[in-house]
Every structure is written in C-alpha cells, then in structure tokens.
mmCIF file of C-alpha atoms in Angstrom:
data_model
loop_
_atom_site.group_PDB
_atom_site.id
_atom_site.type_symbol
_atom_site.label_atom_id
_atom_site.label_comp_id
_atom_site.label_asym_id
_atom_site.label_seq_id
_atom_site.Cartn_x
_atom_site.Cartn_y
_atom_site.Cartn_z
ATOM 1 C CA UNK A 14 0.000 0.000 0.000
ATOM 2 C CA UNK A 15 1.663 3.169 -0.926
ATOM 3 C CA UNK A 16 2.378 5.993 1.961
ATOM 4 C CA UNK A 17 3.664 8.966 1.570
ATOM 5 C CA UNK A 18 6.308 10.413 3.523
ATOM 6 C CA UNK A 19 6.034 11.119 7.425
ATOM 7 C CA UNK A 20 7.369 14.972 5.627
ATOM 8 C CA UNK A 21 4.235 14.862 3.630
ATOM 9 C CA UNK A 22 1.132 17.078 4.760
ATOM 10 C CA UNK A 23 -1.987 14.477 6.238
ATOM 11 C CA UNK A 24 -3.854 14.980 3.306
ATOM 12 C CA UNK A 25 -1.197 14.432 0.738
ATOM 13 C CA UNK A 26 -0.395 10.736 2.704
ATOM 14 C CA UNK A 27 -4.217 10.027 2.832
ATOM 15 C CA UNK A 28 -4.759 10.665 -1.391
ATOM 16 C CA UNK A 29 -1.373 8.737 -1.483
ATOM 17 C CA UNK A 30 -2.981 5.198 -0.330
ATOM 18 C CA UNK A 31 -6.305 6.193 -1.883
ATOM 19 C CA UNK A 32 -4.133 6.969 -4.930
ATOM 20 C CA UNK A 33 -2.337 3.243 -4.701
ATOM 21 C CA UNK A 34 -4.601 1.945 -3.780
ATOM 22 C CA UNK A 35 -7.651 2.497 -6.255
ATOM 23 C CA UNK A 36 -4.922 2.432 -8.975
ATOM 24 C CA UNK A 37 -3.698 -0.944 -8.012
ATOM 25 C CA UNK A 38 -7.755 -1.909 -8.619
ATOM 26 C CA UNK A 39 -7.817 -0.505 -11.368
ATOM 27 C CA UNK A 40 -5.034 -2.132 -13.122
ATOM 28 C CA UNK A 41 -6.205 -5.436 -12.153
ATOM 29 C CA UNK A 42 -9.277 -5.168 -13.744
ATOM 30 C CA UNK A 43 -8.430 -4.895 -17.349
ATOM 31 C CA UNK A 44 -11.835 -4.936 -19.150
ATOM 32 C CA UNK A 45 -12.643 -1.921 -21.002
ATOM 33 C CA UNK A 46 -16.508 -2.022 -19.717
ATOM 34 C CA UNK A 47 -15.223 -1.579 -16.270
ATOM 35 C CA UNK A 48 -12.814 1.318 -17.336
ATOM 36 C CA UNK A 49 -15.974 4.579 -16.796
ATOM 37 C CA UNK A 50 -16.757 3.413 -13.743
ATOM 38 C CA UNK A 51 -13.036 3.386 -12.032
ATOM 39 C CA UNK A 52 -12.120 6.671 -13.896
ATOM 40 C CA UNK A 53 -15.220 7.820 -12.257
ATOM 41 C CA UNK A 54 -14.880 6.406 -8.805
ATOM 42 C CA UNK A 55 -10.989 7.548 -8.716
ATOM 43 C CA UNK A 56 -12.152 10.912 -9.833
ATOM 44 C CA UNK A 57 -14.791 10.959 -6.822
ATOM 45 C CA UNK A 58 -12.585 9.699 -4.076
ATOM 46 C CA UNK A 59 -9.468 11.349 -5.016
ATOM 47 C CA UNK A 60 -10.769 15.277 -5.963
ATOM 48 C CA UNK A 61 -12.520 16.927 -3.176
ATOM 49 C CA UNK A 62 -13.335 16.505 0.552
ATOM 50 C CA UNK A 63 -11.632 18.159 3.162
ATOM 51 C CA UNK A 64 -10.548 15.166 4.594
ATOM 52 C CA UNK A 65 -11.645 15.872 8.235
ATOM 53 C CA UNK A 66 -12.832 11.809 9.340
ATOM 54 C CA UNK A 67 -9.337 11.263 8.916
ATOM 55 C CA UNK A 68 -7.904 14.091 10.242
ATOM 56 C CA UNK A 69 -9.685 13.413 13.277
ATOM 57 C CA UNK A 70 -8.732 9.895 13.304
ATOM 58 C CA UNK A 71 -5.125 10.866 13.207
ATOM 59 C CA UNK A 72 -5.322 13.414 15.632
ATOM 60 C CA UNK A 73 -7.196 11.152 18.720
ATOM 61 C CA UNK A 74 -4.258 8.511 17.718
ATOM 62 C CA UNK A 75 -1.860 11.273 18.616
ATOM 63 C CA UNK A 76 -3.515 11.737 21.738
ATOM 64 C CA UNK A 77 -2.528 9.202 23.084
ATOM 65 C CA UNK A 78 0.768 7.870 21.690
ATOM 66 C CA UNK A 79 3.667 9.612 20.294
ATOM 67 C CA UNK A 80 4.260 7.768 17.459
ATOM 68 C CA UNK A 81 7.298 6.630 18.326
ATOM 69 C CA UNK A 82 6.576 2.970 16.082
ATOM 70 C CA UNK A 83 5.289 4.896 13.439
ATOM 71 C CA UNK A 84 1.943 5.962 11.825
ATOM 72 C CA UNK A 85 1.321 4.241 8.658
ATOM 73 C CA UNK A 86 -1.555 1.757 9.524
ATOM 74 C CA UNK A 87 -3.521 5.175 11.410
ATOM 75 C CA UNK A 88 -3.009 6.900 8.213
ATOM 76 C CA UNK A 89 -4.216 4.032 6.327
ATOM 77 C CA UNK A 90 -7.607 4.147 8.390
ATOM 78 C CA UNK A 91 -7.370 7.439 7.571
ATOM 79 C CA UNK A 92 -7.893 6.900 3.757
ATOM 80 C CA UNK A 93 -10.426 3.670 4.803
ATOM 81 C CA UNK A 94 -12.852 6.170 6.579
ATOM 82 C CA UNK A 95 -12.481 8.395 3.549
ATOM 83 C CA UNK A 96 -13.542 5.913 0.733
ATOM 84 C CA UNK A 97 -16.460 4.906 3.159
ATOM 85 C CA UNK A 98 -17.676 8.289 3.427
ATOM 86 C CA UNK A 99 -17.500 8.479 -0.772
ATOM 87 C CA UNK A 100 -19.890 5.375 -0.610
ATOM 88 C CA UNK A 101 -22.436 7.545 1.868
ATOM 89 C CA UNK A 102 -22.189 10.356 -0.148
ATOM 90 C CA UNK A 103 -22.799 8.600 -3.186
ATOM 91 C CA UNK A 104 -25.382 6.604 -2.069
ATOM 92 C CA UNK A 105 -26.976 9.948 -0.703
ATOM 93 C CA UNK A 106 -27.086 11.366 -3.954
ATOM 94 C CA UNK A 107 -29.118 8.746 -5.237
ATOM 95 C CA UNK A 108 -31.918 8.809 -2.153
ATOM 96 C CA UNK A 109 -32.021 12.230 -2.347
ATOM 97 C CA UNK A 110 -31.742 12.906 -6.352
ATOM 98 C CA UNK A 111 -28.886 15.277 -5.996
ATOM 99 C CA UNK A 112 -27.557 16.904 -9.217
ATOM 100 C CA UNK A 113 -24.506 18.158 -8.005
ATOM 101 C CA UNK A 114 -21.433 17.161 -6.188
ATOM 102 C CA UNK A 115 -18.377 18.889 -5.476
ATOM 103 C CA UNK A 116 -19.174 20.696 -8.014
ATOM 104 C CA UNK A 117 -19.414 18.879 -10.750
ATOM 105 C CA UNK A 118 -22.544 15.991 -11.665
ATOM 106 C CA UNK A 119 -23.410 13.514 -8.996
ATOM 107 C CA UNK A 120 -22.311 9.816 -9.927
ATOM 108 C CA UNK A 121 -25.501 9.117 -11.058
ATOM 109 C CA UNK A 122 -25.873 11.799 -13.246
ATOM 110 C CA UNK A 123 -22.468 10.687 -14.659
ATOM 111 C CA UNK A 124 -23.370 7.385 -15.456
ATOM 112 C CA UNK A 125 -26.574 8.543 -17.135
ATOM 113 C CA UNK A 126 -25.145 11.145 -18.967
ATOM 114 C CA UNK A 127 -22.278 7.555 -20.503
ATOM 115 C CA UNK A 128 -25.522 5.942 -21.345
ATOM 116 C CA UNK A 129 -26.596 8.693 -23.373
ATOM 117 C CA UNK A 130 -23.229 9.329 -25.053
ATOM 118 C CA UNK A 131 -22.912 5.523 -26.302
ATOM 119 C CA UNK A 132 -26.095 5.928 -27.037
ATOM 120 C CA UNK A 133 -27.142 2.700 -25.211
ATOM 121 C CA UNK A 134 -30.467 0.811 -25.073
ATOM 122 C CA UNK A 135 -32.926 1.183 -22.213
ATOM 123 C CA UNK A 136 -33.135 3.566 -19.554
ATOM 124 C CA UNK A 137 -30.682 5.986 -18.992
ATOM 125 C CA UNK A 138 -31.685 7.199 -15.391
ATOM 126 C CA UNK A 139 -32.123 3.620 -13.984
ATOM 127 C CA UNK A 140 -28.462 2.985 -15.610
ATOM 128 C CA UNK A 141 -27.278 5.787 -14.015
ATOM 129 C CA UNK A 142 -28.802 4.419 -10.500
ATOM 130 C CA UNK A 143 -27.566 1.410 -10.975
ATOM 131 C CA UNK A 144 -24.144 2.344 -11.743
ATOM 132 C CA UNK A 145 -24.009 4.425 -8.908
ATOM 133 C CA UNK A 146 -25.259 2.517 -6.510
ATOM 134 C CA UNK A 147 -22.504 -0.284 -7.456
ATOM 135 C CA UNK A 148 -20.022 2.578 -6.983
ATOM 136 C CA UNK A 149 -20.779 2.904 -3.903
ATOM 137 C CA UNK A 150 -21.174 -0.283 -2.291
ATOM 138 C CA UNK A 151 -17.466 -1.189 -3.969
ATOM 139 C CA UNK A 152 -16.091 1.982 -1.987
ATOM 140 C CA UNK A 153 -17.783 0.613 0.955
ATOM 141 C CA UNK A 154 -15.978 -3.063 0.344
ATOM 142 C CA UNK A 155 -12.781 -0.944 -0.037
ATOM 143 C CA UNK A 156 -13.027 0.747 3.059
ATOM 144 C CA UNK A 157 -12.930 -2.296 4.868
ATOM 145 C CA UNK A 158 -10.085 -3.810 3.017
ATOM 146 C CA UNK A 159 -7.960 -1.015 3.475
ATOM 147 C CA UNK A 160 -8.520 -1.339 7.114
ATOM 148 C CA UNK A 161 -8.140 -4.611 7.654
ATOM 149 C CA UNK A 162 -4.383 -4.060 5.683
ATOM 150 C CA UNK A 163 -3.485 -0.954 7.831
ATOM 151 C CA UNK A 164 -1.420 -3.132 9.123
ATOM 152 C CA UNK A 165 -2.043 -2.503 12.758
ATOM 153 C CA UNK A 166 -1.049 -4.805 15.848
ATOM 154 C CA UNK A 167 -4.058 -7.387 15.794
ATOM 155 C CA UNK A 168 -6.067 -6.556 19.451
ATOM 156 C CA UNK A 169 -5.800 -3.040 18.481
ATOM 157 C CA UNK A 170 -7.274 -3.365 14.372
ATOM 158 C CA UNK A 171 -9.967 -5.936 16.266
ATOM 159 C CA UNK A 172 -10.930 -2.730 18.480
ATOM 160 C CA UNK A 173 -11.128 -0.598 15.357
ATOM 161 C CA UNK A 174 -12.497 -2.984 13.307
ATOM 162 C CA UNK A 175 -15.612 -2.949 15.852
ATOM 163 C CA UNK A 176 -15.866 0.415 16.133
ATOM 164 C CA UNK A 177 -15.987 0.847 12.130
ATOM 165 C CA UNK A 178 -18.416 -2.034 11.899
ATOM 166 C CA UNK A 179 -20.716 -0.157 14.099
ATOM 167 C CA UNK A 180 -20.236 3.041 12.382
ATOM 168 C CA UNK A 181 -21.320 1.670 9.386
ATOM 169 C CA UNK A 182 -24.687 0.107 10.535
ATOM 170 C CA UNK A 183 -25.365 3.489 12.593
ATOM 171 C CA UNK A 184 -24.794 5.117 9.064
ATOM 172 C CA UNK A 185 -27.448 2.839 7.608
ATOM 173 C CA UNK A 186 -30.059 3.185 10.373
ATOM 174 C CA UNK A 187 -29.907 6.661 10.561
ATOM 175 C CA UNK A 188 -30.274 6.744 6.472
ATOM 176 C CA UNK A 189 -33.369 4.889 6.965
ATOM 177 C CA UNK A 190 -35.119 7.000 9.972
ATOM 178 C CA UNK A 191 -34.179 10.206 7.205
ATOM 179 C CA UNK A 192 -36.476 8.613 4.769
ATOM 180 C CA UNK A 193 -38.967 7.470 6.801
ATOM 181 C CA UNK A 194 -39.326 11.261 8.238
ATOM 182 C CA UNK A 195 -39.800 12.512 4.731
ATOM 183 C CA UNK A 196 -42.436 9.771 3.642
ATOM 184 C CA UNK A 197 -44.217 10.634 6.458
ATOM 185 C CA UNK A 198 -43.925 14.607 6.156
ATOM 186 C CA UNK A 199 -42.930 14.429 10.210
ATOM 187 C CA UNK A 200 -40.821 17.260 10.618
ATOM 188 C CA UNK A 201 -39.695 16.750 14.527
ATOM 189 C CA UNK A 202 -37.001 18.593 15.938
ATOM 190 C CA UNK A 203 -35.841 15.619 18.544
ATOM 191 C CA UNK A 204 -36.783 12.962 15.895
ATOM 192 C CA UNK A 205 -34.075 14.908 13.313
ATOM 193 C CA UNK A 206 -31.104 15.155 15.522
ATOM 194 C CA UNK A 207 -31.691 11.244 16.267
ATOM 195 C CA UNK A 208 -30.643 11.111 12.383
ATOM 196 C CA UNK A 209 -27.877 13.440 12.610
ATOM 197 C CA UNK A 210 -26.499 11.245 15.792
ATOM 198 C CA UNK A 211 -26.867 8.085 13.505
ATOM 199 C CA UNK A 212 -26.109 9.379 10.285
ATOM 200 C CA UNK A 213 -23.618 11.809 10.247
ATOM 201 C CA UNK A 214 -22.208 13.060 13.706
ATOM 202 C CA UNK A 215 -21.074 9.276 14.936
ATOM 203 C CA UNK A 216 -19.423 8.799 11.110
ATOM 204 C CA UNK A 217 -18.187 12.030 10.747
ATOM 205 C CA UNK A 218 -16.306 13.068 13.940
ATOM 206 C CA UNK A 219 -17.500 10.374 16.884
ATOM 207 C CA UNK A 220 -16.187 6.865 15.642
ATOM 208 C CA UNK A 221 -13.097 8.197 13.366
ATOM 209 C CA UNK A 222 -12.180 9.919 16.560
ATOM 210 C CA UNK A 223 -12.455 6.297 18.456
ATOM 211 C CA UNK A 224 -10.712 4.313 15.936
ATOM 212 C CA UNK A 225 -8.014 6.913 15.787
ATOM 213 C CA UNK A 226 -7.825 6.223 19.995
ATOM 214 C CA UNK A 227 -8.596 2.191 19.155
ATOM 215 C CA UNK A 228 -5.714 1.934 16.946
ATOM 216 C CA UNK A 229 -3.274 3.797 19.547
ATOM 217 C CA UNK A 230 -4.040 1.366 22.600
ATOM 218 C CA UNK A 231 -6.641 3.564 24.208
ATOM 219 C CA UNK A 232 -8.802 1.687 27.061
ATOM 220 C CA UNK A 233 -12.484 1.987 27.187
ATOM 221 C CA UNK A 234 -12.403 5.469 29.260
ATOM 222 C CA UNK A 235 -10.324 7.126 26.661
ATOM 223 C CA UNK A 236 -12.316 5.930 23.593
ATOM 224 C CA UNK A 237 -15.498 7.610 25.538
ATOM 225 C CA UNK A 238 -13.366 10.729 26.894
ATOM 226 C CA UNK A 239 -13.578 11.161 22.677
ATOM 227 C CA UNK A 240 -17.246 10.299 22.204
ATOM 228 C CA UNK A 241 -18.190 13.283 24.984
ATOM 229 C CA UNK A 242 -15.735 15.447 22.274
ATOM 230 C CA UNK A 243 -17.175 14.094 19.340
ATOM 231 C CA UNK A 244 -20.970 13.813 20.106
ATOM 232 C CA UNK A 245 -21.968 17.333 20.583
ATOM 233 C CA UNK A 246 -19.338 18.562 17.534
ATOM 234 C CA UNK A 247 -21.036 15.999 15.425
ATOM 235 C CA UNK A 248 -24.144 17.489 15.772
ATOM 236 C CA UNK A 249 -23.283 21.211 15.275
ATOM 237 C CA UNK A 250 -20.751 20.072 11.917
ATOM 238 C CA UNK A 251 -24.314 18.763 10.441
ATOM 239 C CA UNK A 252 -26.447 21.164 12.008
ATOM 240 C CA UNK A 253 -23.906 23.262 10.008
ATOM 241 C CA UNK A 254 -24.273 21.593 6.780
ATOM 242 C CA UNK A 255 -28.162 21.888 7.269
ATOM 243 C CA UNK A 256 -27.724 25.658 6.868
ATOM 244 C CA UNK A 257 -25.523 25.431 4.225
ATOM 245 C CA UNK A 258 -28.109 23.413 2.034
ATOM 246 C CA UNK A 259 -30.047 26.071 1.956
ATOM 247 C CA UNK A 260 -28.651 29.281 2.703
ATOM 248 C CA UNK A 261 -24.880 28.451 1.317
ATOM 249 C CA UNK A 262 -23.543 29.386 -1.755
ATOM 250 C CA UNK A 263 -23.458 26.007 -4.734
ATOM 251 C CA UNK A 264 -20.082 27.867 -6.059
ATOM 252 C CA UNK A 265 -18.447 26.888 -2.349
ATOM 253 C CA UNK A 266 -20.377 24.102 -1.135
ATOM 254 C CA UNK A 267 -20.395 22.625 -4.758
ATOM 255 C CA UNK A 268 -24.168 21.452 -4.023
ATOM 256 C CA UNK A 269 -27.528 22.996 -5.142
ATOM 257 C CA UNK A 270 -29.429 24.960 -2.696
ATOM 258 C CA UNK A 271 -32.474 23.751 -4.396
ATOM 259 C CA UNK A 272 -32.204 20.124 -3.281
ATOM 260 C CA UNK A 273 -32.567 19.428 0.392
ATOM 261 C CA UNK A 274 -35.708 22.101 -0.145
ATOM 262 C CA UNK A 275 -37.088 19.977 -2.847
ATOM 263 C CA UNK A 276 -36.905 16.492 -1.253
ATOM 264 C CA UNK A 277 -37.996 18.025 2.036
ATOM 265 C CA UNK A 278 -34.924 16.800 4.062
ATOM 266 C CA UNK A 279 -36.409 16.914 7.383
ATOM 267 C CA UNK A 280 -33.582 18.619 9.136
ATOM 268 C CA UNK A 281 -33.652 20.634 12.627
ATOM 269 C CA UNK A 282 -33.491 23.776 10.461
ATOM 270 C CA UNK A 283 -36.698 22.588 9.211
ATOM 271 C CA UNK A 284 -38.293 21.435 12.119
ATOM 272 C CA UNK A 285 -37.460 24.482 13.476
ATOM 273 C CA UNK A 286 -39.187 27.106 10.948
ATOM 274 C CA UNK A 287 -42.228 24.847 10.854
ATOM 275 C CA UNK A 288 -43.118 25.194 14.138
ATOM 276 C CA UNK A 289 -41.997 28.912 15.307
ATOM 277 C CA UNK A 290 -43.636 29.526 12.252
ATOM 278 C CA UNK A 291 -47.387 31.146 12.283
ATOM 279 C CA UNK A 292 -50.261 29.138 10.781
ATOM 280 C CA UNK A 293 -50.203 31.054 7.751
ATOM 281 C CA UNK A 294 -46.372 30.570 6.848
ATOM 282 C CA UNK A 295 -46.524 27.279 8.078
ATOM 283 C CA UNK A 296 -49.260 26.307 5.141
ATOM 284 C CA UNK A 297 -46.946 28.655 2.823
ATOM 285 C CA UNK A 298 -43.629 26.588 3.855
ATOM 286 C CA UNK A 299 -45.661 23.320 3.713
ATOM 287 C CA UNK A 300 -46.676 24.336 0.230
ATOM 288 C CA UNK A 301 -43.158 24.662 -0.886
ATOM 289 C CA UNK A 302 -41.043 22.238 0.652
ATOM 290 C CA UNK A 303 -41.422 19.546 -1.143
ATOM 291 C CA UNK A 304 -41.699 20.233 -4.335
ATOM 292 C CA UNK A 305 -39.670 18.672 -7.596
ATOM 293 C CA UNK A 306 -40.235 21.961 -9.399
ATOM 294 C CA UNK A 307 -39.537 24.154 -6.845
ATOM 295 C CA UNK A 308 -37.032 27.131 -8.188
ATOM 296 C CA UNK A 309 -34.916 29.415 -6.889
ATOM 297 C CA UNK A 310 -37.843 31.981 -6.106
ATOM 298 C CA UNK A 311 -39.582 29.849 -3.917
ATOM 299 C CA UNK A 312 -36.423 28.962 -2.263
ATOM 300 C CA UNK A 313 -35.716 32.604 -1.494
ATOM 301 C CA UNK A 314 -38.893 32.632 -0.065
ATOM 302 C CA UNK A 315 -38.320 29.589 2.302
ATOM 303 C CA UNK A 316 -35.383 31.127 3.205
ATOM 304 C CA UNK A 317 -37.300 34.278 4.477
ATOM 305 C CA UNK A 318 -39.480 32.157 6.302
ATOM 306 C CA UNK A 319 -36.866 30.053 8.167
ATOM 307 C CA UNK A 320 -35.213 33.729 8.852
ATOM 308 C CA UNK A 321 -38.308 35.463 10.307
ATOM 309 C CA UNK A 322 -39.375 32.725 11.915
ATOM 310 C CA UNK A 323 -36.081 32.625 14.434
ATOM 311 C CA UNK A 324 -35.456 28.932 12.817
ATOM 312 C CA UNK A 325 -31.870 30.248 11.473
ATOM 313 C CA UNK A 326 -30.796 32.155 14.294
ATOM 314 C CA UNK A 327 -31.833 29.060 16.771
ATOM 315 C CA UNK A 328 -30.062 26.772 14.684
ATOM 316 C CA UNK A 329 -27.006 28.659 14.568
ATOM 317 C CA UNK A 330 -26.889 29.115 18.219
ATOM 318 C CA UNK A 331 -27.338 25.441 18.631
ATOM 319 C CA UNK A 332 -24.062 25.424 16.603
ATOM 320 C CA UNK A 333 -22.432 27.400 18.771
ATOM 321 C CA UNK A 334 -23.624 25.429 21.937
ATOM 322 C CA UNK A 335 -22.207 22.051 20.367
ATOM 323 C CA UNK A 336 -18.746 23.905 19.520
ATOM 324 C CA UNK A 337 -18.334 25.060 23.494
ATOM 325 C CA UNK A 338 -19.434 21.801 24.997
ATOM 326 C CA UNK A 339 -16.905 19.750 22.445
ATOM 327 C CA UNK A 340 -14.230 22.783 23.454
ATOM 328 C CA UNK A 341 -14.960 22.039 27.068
ATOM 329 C CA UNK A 342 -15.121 18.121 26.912
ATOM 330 C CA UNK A 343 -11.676 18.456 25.099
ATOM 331 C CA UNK A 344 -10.164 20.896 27.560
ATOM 332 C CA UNK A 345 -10.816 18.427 30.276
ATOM 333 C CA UNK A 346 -9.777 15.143 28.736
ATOM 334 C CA UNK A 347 -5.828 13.822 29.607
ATOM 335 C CA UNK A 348 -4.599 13.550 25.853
ATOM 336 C CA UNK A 349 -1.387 14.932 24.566
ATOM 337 C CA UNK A 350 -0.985 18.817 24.104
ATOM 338 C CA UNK A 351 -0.503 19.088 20.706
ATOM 339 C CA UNK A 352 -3.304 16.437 20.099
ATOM 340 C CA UNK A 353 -5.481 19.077 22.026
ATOM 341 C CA UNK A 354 -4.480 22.231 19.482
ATOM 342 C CA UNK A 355 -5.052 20.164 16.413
ATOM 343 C CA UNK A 356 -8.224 18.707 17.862
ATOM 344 C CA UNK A 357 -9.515 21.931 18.601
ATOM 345 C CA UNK A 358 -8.499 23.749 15.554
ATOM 346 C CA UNK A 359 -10.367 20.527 13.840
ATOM 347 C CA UNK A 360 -13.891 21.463 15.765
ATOM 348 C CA UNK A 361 -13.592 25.544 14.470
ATOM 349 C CA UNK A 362 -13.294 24.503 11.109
ATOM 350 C CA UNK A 363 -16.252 21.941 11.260
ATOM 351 C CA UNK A 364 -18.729 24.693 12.284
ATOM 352 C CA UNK A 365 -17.518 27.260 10.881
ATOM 353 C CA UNK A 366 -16.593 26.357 7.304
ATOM 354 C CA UNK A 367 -18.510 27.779 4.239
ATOM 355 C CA UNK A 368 -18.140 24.821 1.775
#
C-alpha cells in the first residue's frame, strides 16, 4: 500500500494510499466495460473533501501515543474512513436525487449522462442508478479492506475494526429514519437530531475519533473521553451543513441549494421554521417544501421564512452550543498537548466552514 512520507502534509499521505490503492484496482481489472466506472470512482474519491474523518482519526491517535513505532496503519484508516464516506455520499445522492457534487454531476448523473453518449439501449436514469449505486457499495468493500491491511497490531485493528463495523450500521439506520421522516412529512425537531447522531455526527467526527484512539491502545475510558468530544461537535458540523443546504452558496459548497428544499430533508433547520412559524407561513412553507419543481424563487422565499421565523438564528446558536461543549469536553480530557491544538483547531473549522 503506498504511503507517503512522514514529511508529507496528512492529506497528501491520505490521497497517497487512496491513490495506490484504487490504482492498483484498477489495473487489475483490465476490461474496457469496467474502465468509466473506475475513472469515475478515482475521480470521486481522489478530488474533493476536506478530509476531516481522517484528520480526526489521526489526531485522537496522537492523543494518546507519540508515534514513536510509526503511523502508517492510522493513516491508512485514515484513507479507509475516507472511501467509506465516498460510498455515503454517493449513495446519498441517489436517495435524495442530488444533481450536483463537489461541483461537478453527482455519480448518477455521470453514469446517465455515458448511457446517453454511447447511445445505449434502455433507460438511462435507472443505468445511471444502478451504476451508482454499485459505486458505492465497492467503496464501501474498499473501506474495509484497506482497514483490515493498515497493518495494525491485531487486538488493536480488532478494536477498530468494531468500532468501524458499528459506524457503518449506525450510518445505515440513521439513512433509513431520514427517509422514513420525509415519507411521512414528520418534521420533529428531537426525531431529526436522532438522524444526525446516527447518520452523520457518529461517522463524521464520533467513531473516526475512536478508531483513531482504538488503533493507539486507548482503554475503554479514553475511547469515551472522545465520544463526549465528538458527540456534541457531530451534531453542530451537520447542524452546520443543514444551513448550508439552503442558505450556502453552490459555487463553495459545490451542491444545489435547491435540493434538500425539494426532497424536504427533514432537518432541525426545518423542524425548526415549521413550528416557530405562524399558521399562515406554516401552510406557505408546507406548500413549498417539497416540491420537484420548486425554483430558486420559492427557495428565497423559504429562506425568508426560516429567517423570520427565528429557525436560522436558533439553529445557529445550537451550533455554537455544540462547539463550546466539544471545546470544554476536550479541555478536560488527559490527551497529549498538541493532540489538544489540532483537535480543537479541527472542531472551528467543522462549524464554521462555508463549503
């Protein structure tokens, strides 16, 4: 598996054995057929991302060691985490019937738009699905391969190994509660951030942070000294992204503003507007949200709702709680100083990044 050098900046080791690795798939699959989809699928995992699961995987494994043996197996989990997150976020696009990502056409999009080129039989859209959805799953068979040959001492990759097995199913479950909310049009504040625990804040910042700690030798009260960090951070990084689906800019964020409005992602943001809201701009929100047609006019005017209704301002400040309990469960955990600094200039850029 190919590493960069200790020299190297995190992110440049982490696309280094995403970059070997994916490559060294791709060459052993010779057939032309297969040759679109692993373009695409390097394309997707290697261009874009900030690469913060990993970066806070590294940093909890330099809480508690110093590195002395080396870090090429935490850096490997590193680049594991990151090819499971492509296979949420592509997967996502296809629930949700995203467009756009990182700025450029969702995977399904890409494999419809092949169809259409080579002018192919059938139908292009379920092609493009399909495709997709195979994407995805084979980043989510990678991720665990690349784990499993981190190369880690065996108790400790058995204690990671857990953690990312549960991280995945939590993933799942909380994908499934998110469509179940929409199909049943409940918009409930407490019944949202149950799908941000499961869906986003345990894979995002909670169980990278606990694999980073698993794969250092961390005992049981050290791998939950990080959940007490990561669980309220988790919540405000998605609480972030909530407002950014709607009120960021696509040029930054690379996604359409249009989309979580149209499928009626039942976020906190949401939950919020709808029921500060009065009866009248409740009906008008209701009558919006929702909507495959809806255009950038009537998202202008959900914004004005969610803003006069307090919804934005309450979210944000429930952004700003999650930031100072994470900066105060971090202050008071016995980790390594410099572990601490990186940890904590980690959690400012998760709430307070504008792409």
């Amino acid at each position: 598996m190919t590493v960069a050098p200790p020299s190297a900046s995190l992110t440049e080791r982490i696309d280094a054995v995403l970059t070997g690795f994916v490559d060294a798939r791709v060459a052993a699959w010779p057939e032309p057929e297969l040759s679109p989809m692993l373009d695409a699928l390097r394309h997707f995992v290697l261009n874009g991302g900030k690469r913060l699961r990993p970066a806070f995987c590294y940093w909890a494994w330099r809480g508690v060691t110093d590195g002395a043996d080396g870090d090429e197996h935490v850096v490997a989990a590193g680049a594991a985490l990151e090819l499971f997150h492509a296979f949420a976020l592509i997967h996502d696009d296809i629930i949700d019937e995203s467009t756009r990502r990182r700025g450029r056409p969702s995977l399904h999009e890409e494999f419809a738009g092949l169809h259409a080129g080579q002018r192919w039989v059938g139908d292009g859209r379920a092609f493009g699905r399909n495709g997709a959805l195979l994407a995805g799953d084979l980043c989510a068979l990678w991720s665990e391969q690349v784990l499993t040959e981190c190369g880690a001492p065996p108790p400790r990759l058995g204690e990671a190994q857990r953690i990312f097995a549960m991280m995945r199913a939590e993933a799942v479950a909380g994908e499934y509660l998110d469509i179940v909310a929409q199909a049943t049009g409940d918009f409930d504040e407490a019944a949202a951030i149950r799908v941000i625990q499961l869906k986003t804040a345990r894979y995002s910042v909670v169980r990278p942070l606990q694999i980073g700690a698993a794969l250092a030798g961390a005992d049981r009260s050290q791998i939950q000294a990080y959940a007490a960090f990561g669980e309220p951070l988790g919540e405000a990084f998605q609480l972030r992204d909530d407002v950014l689906g709607v009120f960021g800019e696509p040029e930054r964020t690379g996604k359409s503003v249009l989309d979580d409005l149209r499928q009626a992602k039942p976020t906190v943001l949401l939950a919020l507007a709808l029921a500060r809201s009065t009866a009248a701009d409740r009906a008008q929100l209701r009558s919006l949200i929702g909507r495959p047609d809806l255009d950038d006019a009537g998202a202008g005017r959900v914004r004005q709702l969610m803003v006069g209704s307090g919804a934005l301002a309450a979210t944000e400040e429930r952004i700003h709680d999650g930031h100072r309990r994470a900066l105060d469960a971090l202050a008071a955990m016995d980790i390594r100083d410099e572990a601490r600094e990186a940890l904590g200039a980690l959690a400012d850029l998760a709430v307070a990044r504008s792409g």
